[in-house]
Structure formats: structure tokens, C-alpha cells
């Protein structure tokens, strides 16, 4: 093993074992050079390795500190009695509890033809007048930082089929939730599937979310049906160092859910 990787491995073990807690400073370059009897260049390569893995933050002239993670919970299961999985009011409550700040959101509505994978998933033909989707894009921010982007796609014939469906066309939050709205329109959700994965962000994604080196992007896809009719496809994009997914089974009390949202997977 190369010398700089040996040093990085030692430091990672000490971080994992709690010798260096989140937010605390690592030994200086001079101290590490003395400890390992090696050159400054080797020490810097070791620190760059830790930085690329998302374990430390390094600032010129300020040294290196162990990175502190305070992820928020993305509720990935339906809650009994709640009309929608990610209503903004619930999201605000969780963020205020977990991060100590109140997030903001920006909603945008777009109408476009369904093509490719989306057309296949939603069983729409873009060559037909009914082959369009209404996209509700919700960007959620903590301060100036984009924290989460959620894109929800609805068949055009639902959004424009009745007067109530016009709410989907407005760039405003729907307090009762889109799930309840769909039921009012005659499309109660009866089943759904989820796919969750992680991918390295594109340069555009890195700039959009302010993602540092070594951090993947979590992608949560959900397709909802009413009977066998696709009624909503939702894609949620989340930097993996800021989010953790919560799934549960059975009846959960509010207290049990609160305890679950307090879990931080980065804690030792």
C-alpha cells in the first residue's frame, strides 16, 4: 500500500473509533510529518484522500477538521392518516427540529410531452394530445443552499380534466396534499413502487446542490397508481451527505416516528 494511503487509513480508523470527533481538528501537517516520518507532499496526499472520501474539510491556512454530518430525514413511507408523503408543512417541521432553521421552497409548474422512459412508465403516447405531463418541481432550500429537489409528474388529462385539477397547474403548495387531491378527482392511490439508488453527480448537479468531492446523489423514484392507471411519478434528488431515508412497516405512533427521525447514521 502506498505510504499516503497508509496514513489516510490510520486517520480514518481513528475517526471511526471516535478519537477525532466531528468538528475537531486533525493534527497539523507538521505533526503528521513528524509522526509518520514522511514528507509534506505525502501528508498532503493523505489529507486529499480523506477529503475526496468526504471524511474531512480542509481549508487553506486553517488545517483539516473532521466533517460533521447532520442529515435530515426523507420520509419514504406513507403515514397512516396523512394525505401525502412529503407535504411541505411536515417537511418544515422536521427540518426545524433537525437543523434548527426553517427551510424555504420554490415551486415551478412545467407542461411538456412525455417521452422516453417517462412515457413508458406513465403509459402515455407523446404523439397524442393526451400524451403530455404536468411537472411540479419543488426546490427546497436551507438558507441559500439547495437541499432537495422533487419532481412530480402527473398525466395532463388528470391535471386538466376537471376544475379541481387546476390546482396542480398552480406553482403553490397544496396544503391537503396531492394524494388527497387526486382522490377527489376520481383517482385514489391504490398501490405504488419505489426504487432508491445513488449515483455520482454530474458537474451540473454538483454546482446546483453545492456537492463536495466524494459525495453521491441519492435518487428516490416512486410510481403511484389508481387501479392500473399511473397517476403520479415522483423523482426526489438528495445529496447523500444531507439526507437519510426512513421506511417503516405497520402502525407507528408519532413518538416512535420522532425517535426514528432522531437517528443519525453517522453517529458512532
XYZ file of C-alpha atoms in Angstrom, residues 107-108 110 112 118 134-140 148-154 208-209 219-222 232-237:
31
model
C -42.391 25.763 -6.869
C -42.465 25.758 -10.638
C -43.995 22.905 -16.419
C -44.230 19.053 -21.703
C -41.237 8.661 -18.602
C -47.683 18.380 -15.817
C -44.465 18.650 -13.826
C -44.467 20.187 -10.373
C -40.847 20.968 -9.468
C -40.264 21.742 -5.817
C -36.839 23.068 -4.785
C -36.241 23.147 -1.039
C -33.611 18.745 -2.071
C -35.294 18.778 -5.487
C -38.549 16.911 -6.023
C -40.120 16.486 -9.445
C -43.684 15.145 -9.592
C -45.179 14.201 -12.964
C -48.952 13.994 -13.497
C -26.700 23.019 -8.355
C -26.553 21.404 -4.908
C -32.297 9.336 -6.164
C -35.703 8.157 -4.933
C -38.217 7.235 -7.668
C -41.840 6.447 -6.836
C -48.022 10.208 -10.435
C -44.308 9.646 -10.889
C -42.074 11.383 -8.353
C -38.310 11.742 -8.517
C -36.506 13.164 -5.481
C -32.847 14.191 -5.727
